[in-house]
XYZ file of N, CA and C in Angstrom:
483
model
N 4.159 90.477 73.626
C 3.588 89.753 74.744
C 3.703 90.635 75.994
N 2.644 90.714 76.771
C 2.624 91.503 77.999
C 3.664 90.966 78.983
N 4.227 91.843 79.825
C 5.283 91.467 80.772
C 4.864 90.342 81.710
N 3.634 90.383 82.197
C 3.180 89.337 83.121
C 3.082 87.998 82.395
N 2.607 87.999 81.171
C 2.557 86.753 80.386
C 3.957 86.254 80.069
N 4.856 87.164 79.750
C 6.244 86.789 79.468
C 6.868 86.136 80.702
N 6.626 86.722 81.886
C 7.130 86.134 83.127
C 6.527 84.746 83.329
N 5.225 84.625 83.195
C 4.552 83.335 83.372
C 5.157 82.289 82.436
N 5.330 82.655 81.197
C 5.870 81.723 80.207
C 7.295 81.298 80.574
N 8.064 82.201 81.188
C 9.451 81.878 81.529
C 9.558 80.986 82.773
N 8.569 81.000 83.661
C 8.653 80.202 84.892
C 7.712 78.997 84.901
N 6.938 78.812 83.854
C 5.946 77.739 83.783
C 6.634 76.389 83.541
N 6.915 75.674 84.623
C 7.586 74.376 84.518
C 6.720 73.333 83.805
N 5.403 73.384 84.030
C 4.514 72.443 83.344
C 4.616 72.619 81.827
N 4.572 73.856 81.388
C 4.652 74.126 79.953
C 5.960 73.660 79.357
N 7.055 73.887 80.068
C 8.371 73.450 79.600
C 8.434 71.933 79.531
N 8.015 71.266 80.609
C 8.064 69.809 80.678
C 7.280 69.161 79.539
N 6.135 69.726 79.198
C 5.267 69.134 78.175
C 5.428 69.751 76.798
N 6.427 70.625 76.657
C 6.769 71.226 75.365
C 5.609 72.017 74.761
N 4.899 72.751 75.632
C 3.821 73.611 75.157
C 4.412 74.870 74.541
N 3.982 75.176 73.342
C 4.442 76.372 72.636
C 3.277 77.363 72.599
N 3.456 78.519 73.253
C 2.383 79.503 73.415
C 2.402 80.558 72.326
N 1.210 80.855 71.812
C 0.999 81.994 70.915
C -0.164 82.800 71.481
N 0.077 84.093 71.710
C -1.000 84.979 72.135
C -1.565 85.608 70.865
N -2.775 85.232 70.513
C -3.417 85.745 69.305
C -3.844 87.193 69.547
N -4.476 87.417 70.698
C -4.903 88.746 71.140
C -5.261 88.609 72.620
N -5.417 89.720 73.352
C -5.814 89.578 74.756
C -7.108 88.765 74.873
N -7.036 87.692 75.667
C -8.198 86.826 75.831
C -8.301 85.701 74.818
N -7.299 85.561 73.949
C -7.326 84.524 72.913
C -5.905 83.992 72.728
N -5.708 82.720 73.101
C -4.378 82.124 72.981
C -4.444 80.796 72.241
N -3.259 80.342 71.854
C -3.133 79.045 71.196
C -1.900 78.349 71.781
N -2.048 77.090 72.130
C -0.932 76.246 72.548
C -0.771 75.135 71.527
N 0.470 74.781 71.242
C 0.772 73.639 70.381
C 1.589 72.666 71.222
N 1.222 71.388 71.165
C 1.948 70.370 71.920
C 2.041 69.082 71.117
N 3.257 68.565 70.930
C 3.398 67.260 70.287
C 3.102 66.149 71.292
N 2.399 65.110 70.875
C 2.130 63.964 71.743
C 3.348 63.048 71.686
N 3.974 62.892 72.852
C 5.195 62.082 72.973
C 4.906 60.849 73.820
N 5.864 59.953 73.860
C 5.727 58.727 74.645
C 5.390 59.034 76.102
N 5.969 60.084 76.668
C 5.745 60.427 78.082
C 4.295 60.838 78.372
N 3.494 61.125 77.341
C 2.103 61.549 77.499
C 1.103 60.387 77.434
N 1.570 59.191 77.131
C 0.677 58.076 76.833
C 0.150 57.353 78.070
N -1.103 56.893 77.974
C -1.709 56.025 78.982
C -1.645 54.570 78.530
N -1.677 54.370 77.224
C -1.562 53.042 76.618
C -0.422 53.129 75.608
N -0.077 52.038 74.979
C 1.013 52.126 73.994
C 0.731 53.079 72.827
N -0.552 53.477 72.644
C -0.854 54.327 71.488
C -1.634 55.602 71.802
N -2.298 55.682 72.961
C -3.212 56.810 73.203
C -2.760 57.667 74.394
N -2.999 58.969 74.266
C -2.649 59.934 75.309
C -3.485 59.705 76.570
N -2.910 60.038 77.706
C -3.623 59.950 78.985
C -4.598 61.116 79.095
N -5.808 60.869 79.587
C -6.807 61.924 79.760
C -6.342 63.025 80.694
N -5.532 62.676 81.678
C -5.004 63.680 82.600
C -4.101 64.685 81.914
N -3.375 64.248 80.900
C -2.532 65.169 80.127
C -3.421 66.148 79.367
N -4.492 65.641 78.765
C -5.425 66.527 78.058
C -6.110 67.479 79.030
N -6.468 66.978 80.206
C -7.102 67.823 81.208
C -6.160 68.938 81.659
N -4.914 68.595 81.929
C -3.938 69.609 82.335
C -3.680 70.604 81.214
N -3.639 70.114 79.982
C -3.466 71.018 78.840
C -4.657 71.963 78.730
N -5.868 71.434 78.945
C -7.065 72.278 78.860
C -7.043 73.342 79.958
N -6.649 72.961 81.172
C -6.549 73.938 82.257
C -5.564 75.041 81.871
N -4.459 74.670 81.245
C -3.482 75.665 80.782
C -4.080 76.560 79.692
N -4.778 75.964 78.758
C -5.387 76.728 77.661
C -6.377 77.762 78.201
N -7.282 77.303 79.050
C -8.305 78.188 79.600
C -7.671 79.238 80.522
N -6.739 78.786 81.360
C -6.101 79.687 82.313
C -5.257 80.762 81.654
N -4.491 80.388 80.649
C -3.637 81.382 79.995
C -4.469 82.316 79.113
N -5.557 81.834 78.538
C -6.472 82.745 77.838
C -6.988 83.794 78.820
N -7.371 83.337 80.018
C -7.857 84.262 81.052
C -6.748 85.202 81.517
N -5.545 84.659 81.711
C -4.402 85.484 82.115
C -4.102 86.543 81.060
N -4.202 86.168 79.790
C -3.910 87.136 78.727
C -4.931 88.273 78.686
N -6.110 88.039 79.259
C -7.128 89.095 79.346
C -6.958 89.937 80.605
N -6.415 89.339 81.681
C -6.327 90.044 82.958
C -4.978 90.708 83.216
N -3.932 90.274 82.541
C -2.594 90.789 82.824
C -2.487 92.282 82.531
N -3.272 92.793 81.617
C -3.250 94.230 81.296
C -3.781 95.067 82.457
N -4.475 94.403 83.390
C -4.965 95.060 84.602
C -4.039 94.785 85.786
N -2.858 94.171 85.515
C -1.926 93.827 86.584
C -2.397 92.661 87.429
N -3.195 91.760 86.830
C -3.772 90.650 87.592
C -3.318 89.297 87.059
N -3.159 88.375 87.998
C -2.969 86.962 87.707
C -4.326 86.278 87.805
N -4.371 84.997 87.480
C -5.615 84.236 87.609
C -5.342 82.887 88.257
N -6.355 82.354 88.884
C -6.299 80.968 89.358
C -7.608 80.288 88.982
N -7.517 78.997 88.789
C -8.682 78.214 88.386
C -9.662 78.089 89.537
N -10.922 78.432 89.279
C -12.005 78.203 90.232
C -12.617 76.834 89.943
N -12.928 76.597 88.677
C -13.461 75.304 88.240
C -13.363 75.227 86.724
N -13.311 73.986 86.225
C -13.464 73.799 84.787
C -13.954 72.388 84.518
N -14.545 72.233 83.355
C -15.004 70.916 82.923
C -14.404 70.627 81.559
N -14.287 69.354 81.298
C -13.745 68.926 80.009
C -14.582 67.771 79.482
N -14.803 67.781 78.188
C -15.422 66.658 77.499
C -14.370 66.064 76.572
N -14.150 64.760 76.719
C -13.233 64.036 75.840
C -14.045 63.481 74.685
N -13.629 63.805 73.471
C -14.429 63.440 72.298
C -13.776 62.386 71.421
N -12.432 62.318 71.459
C -11.702 61.354 70.634
C -10.282 61.236 71.190
N -9.605 60.127 70.889
C -8.239 59.977 71.394
C -7.219 60.742 70.542
N -6.110 61.062 71.175
C -4.934 61.540 70.448
C -3.886 60.453 70.579
N -3.029 60.357 69.581
C -2.051 59.268 69.535
C -0.633 59.826 69.452
N 0.301 58.981 69.793
C 1.700 59.385 69.719
C 2.011 59.913 68.316
N 2.720 61.021 68.264
C 3.050 61.645 66.983
C 2.086 62.730 66.555
N 0.876 62.748 67.123
C -0.069 63.824 66.800
C 0.463 65.149 67.332
N 0.166 66.204 66.636
C 0.436 67.561 67.110
C -0.915 68.126 67.544
N -1.006 68.533 68.813
C -2.259 69.072 69.333
C -2.238 70.590 69.283
N -3.350 71.149 68.841
C -3.546 72.598 68.833
C -4.651 72.887 69.839
N -4.307 73.626 70.873
C -5.285 74.021 71.877
C -5.556 75.501 71.757
N -6.813 75.851 71.660
C -7.180 77.256 71.512
C -8.142 77.640 72.613
N -7.838 78.748 73.303
C -8.684 79.231 74.373
C -9.120 80.655 74.126
N -10.368 80.949 74.475
C -10.923 82.296 74.307
C -11.747 82.673 75.533
N -11.554 83.896 75.977
C -12.379 84.430 77.049
C -13.735 84.779 76.453
N -14.797 84.306 77.115
C -16.139 84.617 76.624
C -16.856 85.616 77.525
N -16.333 85.809 78.756
C -16.900 86.804 79.674
C -15.810 87.223 80.644
N -15.586 88.534 80.772
C -14.574 89.046 81.693
C -15.214 90.068 82.610
N -15.224 89.728 83.902
C -15.663 90.674 84.915
C -14.448 91.198 85.663
N -14.676 91.948 86.711
C -13.573 92.470 87.508
C -12.844 91.355 88.256
N -13.585 90.351 88.732
C -12.987 89.270 89.523
C -13.081 87.903 88.858
N -14.129 87.653 88.084
C -14.301 86.338 87.472
C -14.212 86.419 85.958
N -13.555 85.428 85.392
C -13.389 85.333 83.938
C -13.844 83.943 83.512
N -14.625 83.884 82.444
C -15.101 82.611 81.884
C -14.416 82.430 80.526
N -13.855 81.236 80.327
C -13.167 80.947 79.062
C -13.608 79.592 78.540
N -13.567 79.445 77.217
C -13.805 78.132 76.635
C -12.619 77.748 75.771
N -12.480 76.446 75.540
C -11.324 75.973 74.795
C -11.603 74.711 74.022
N -10.779 74.506 73.018
C -10.817 73.317 72.170
C -9.407 72.760 72.064
N -9.305 71.455 71.963
C -8.058 70.806 71.588
C -8.355 69.986 70.345
N -7.567 70.227 69.307
C -7.747 69.533 68.030
C -6.433 68.900 67.597
N -6.547 67.908 66.727
C -5.374 67.319 66.102
C -5.053 68.163 64.878
N -3.839 68.665 64.817
C -3.450 69.601 63.764
C -3.661 69.034 62.361
N -3.228 67.813 62.144
C -3.249 67.244 60.792
C -4.654 67.064 60.233
N -5.615 66.736 61.099
C -6.973 66.431 60.633
C -8.006 67.474 61.061
N -7.616 68.375 61.958
C -8.518 69.366 62.546
C -9.644 68.705 63.349
N -9.436 67.441 63.743
C -10.443 66.705 64.508
C -10.472 67.219 65.941
N -11.663 67.551 66.426
C -11.852 68.013 67.790
C -11.774 66.815 68.733
N -10.830 66.874 69.703
C -10.691 65.750 70.627
C -11.099 66.095 72.060
N -11.153 67.408 72.387
C -11.596 67.794 73.734
C -12.171 69.202 73.691
N -13.163 69.419 74.544
C -13.830 70.712 74.672
C -13.866 71.063 76.149
N -13.568 72.327 76.480
C -13.551 72.722 77.878
C -14.200 74.067 78.127
N -14.608 74.282 79.386
C -15.195 75.539 79.826
C -14.750 75.750 81.262
N -14.263 76.958 81.586
C -13.758 77.191 82.932
C -14.025 78.578 83.466
N -13.941 78.682 84.799
C -14.083 79.941 85.519
C -12.774 80.209 86.245
N -12.311 81.455 86.176
C -11.029 81.839 86.753
C -11.190 83.096 87.593
N -10.476 83.108 88.720
C -10.478 84.254 89.616
C -9.277 85.137 89.287
N -9.539 86.429 89.067
C -8.467 87.390 88.772
C -8.150 88.165 90.048
N -6.857 88.330 90.330
C -6.434 89.033 91.545
C -5.124 89.764 91.271
N -4.863 90.860 91.980
C -3.657 91.653 91.727
C -2.384 90.837 91.957
N -1.418 91.003 91.072
C -0.153 90.267 91.182
C 0.524 90.527 92.519
N 0.328 91.716 93.066
C 0.951 92.058 94.349
C 0.420 91.186 95.489
N -0.808 90.689 95.367
C -1.412 89.853 96.413
C -1.086 88.371 96.236
N -0.375 88.027 95.177
C -0.111 86.619 94.880
C 1.024 86.036 95.699
N 1.937 86.875 96.170
C 3.123 86.388 96.859
C 4.253 86.001 95.935
N 4.011 86.031 94.632
C 5.024 85.606 93.672
C 6.189 86.599 93.568
N 5.909 87.876 93.728
C 6.940 88.893 93.513
C 8.132 88.696 94.443
N 7.882 88.223 95.650
C 8.951 88.021 96.629
C 9.830 86.822 96.292
N 9.418 85.993 95.362
C 10.148 84.764 95.049
C 10.856 84.799 93.700
N 10.861 85.932 93.043
C 11.503 86.028 91.732
C 12.995 86.288 91.872
N 13.764 85.717 90.950
C 15.191 86.026 90.912
C 15.400 87.323 90.126
N 16.632 87.790 90.079
C 16.918 89.083 89.439
C 16.525 89.093 87.962
N 16.790 88.015 87.260
C 16.430 87.936 85.836
C 14.917 88.027 85.649
N 14.171 87.331 86.497
C 12.713 87.363 86.423
C 12.172 88.745 86.782
N 12.808 89.404 87.748
C 12.395 90.760 88.126
C 12.572 91.728 86.960
N 13.621 91.535 86.163
C 13.847 92.450 85.034
C 12.756 92.316 83.974
N 12.133 91.144 83.890
C 11.026 90.975 82.935
C 9.887 91.929 83.296
N 9.557 92.003 84.587
C 8.480 92.894 85.031
C 8.929 94.350 85.072
N 10.197 94.587 85.359
C 10.748 95.939 85.278
C 10.418 96.833 86.450
N 10.699 98.111 86.254
C 10.599 99.124 87.311
C 9.170 99.363 87.794
N 8.193 99.013 87.000
C 6.795 99.163 87.438
C 6.542 98.383 88.737
N 7.159 97.202 88.846
C 6.978 96.373 90.020
C 8.195 96.371 90.945
N 9.358 96.722 90.390
C 10.609 96.735 91.168
C 11.346 98.047 90.907
N 10.935 99.133 91.561
C 11.511 100.457 91.308
C 13.014 100.556 91.544
N 13.585 99.647 92.358
C 15.001 99.713 92.666
C 15.886 99.020 91.634
N 15.294 98.469 90.592
C 16.097 97.814 89.541
C 16.990 98.830 88.860
N 18.191 98.375 88.534
C 19.135 99.285 87.848
C 19.004 99.194 86.356
């Protein structure tokens, strides 16, 4: 896993809170796995659409990040859309897959699917645009602790021992 992705994965509070498990298939292609728990529900049996939307934003965004991090760039969401196709229920394991379909110097387009692992049923489809920008311009480097700085290493922090 690239250093920037490793750092992102270590500080991503949303991913930790929702138990997202990241797999980088290749640059520009990622997979997230998330179990549907009680905390994700809108009704006694079905997941909240906002949870699926946030998961889709993560899927599309991290696919884009995995394509841009090799250039020393982070990404932010410009826009995305989601189509809800079927409900997910408590106990389902969701597989979210994102792929970059177009990568420019500044804009990246990605598409994604969320499926139920057991049945392979497609429950959401997404498409998004992401802005890529140098990590140095993000302001994040000044807010990292020593452990986080070691993930990025001397390339970004020459004074590290």
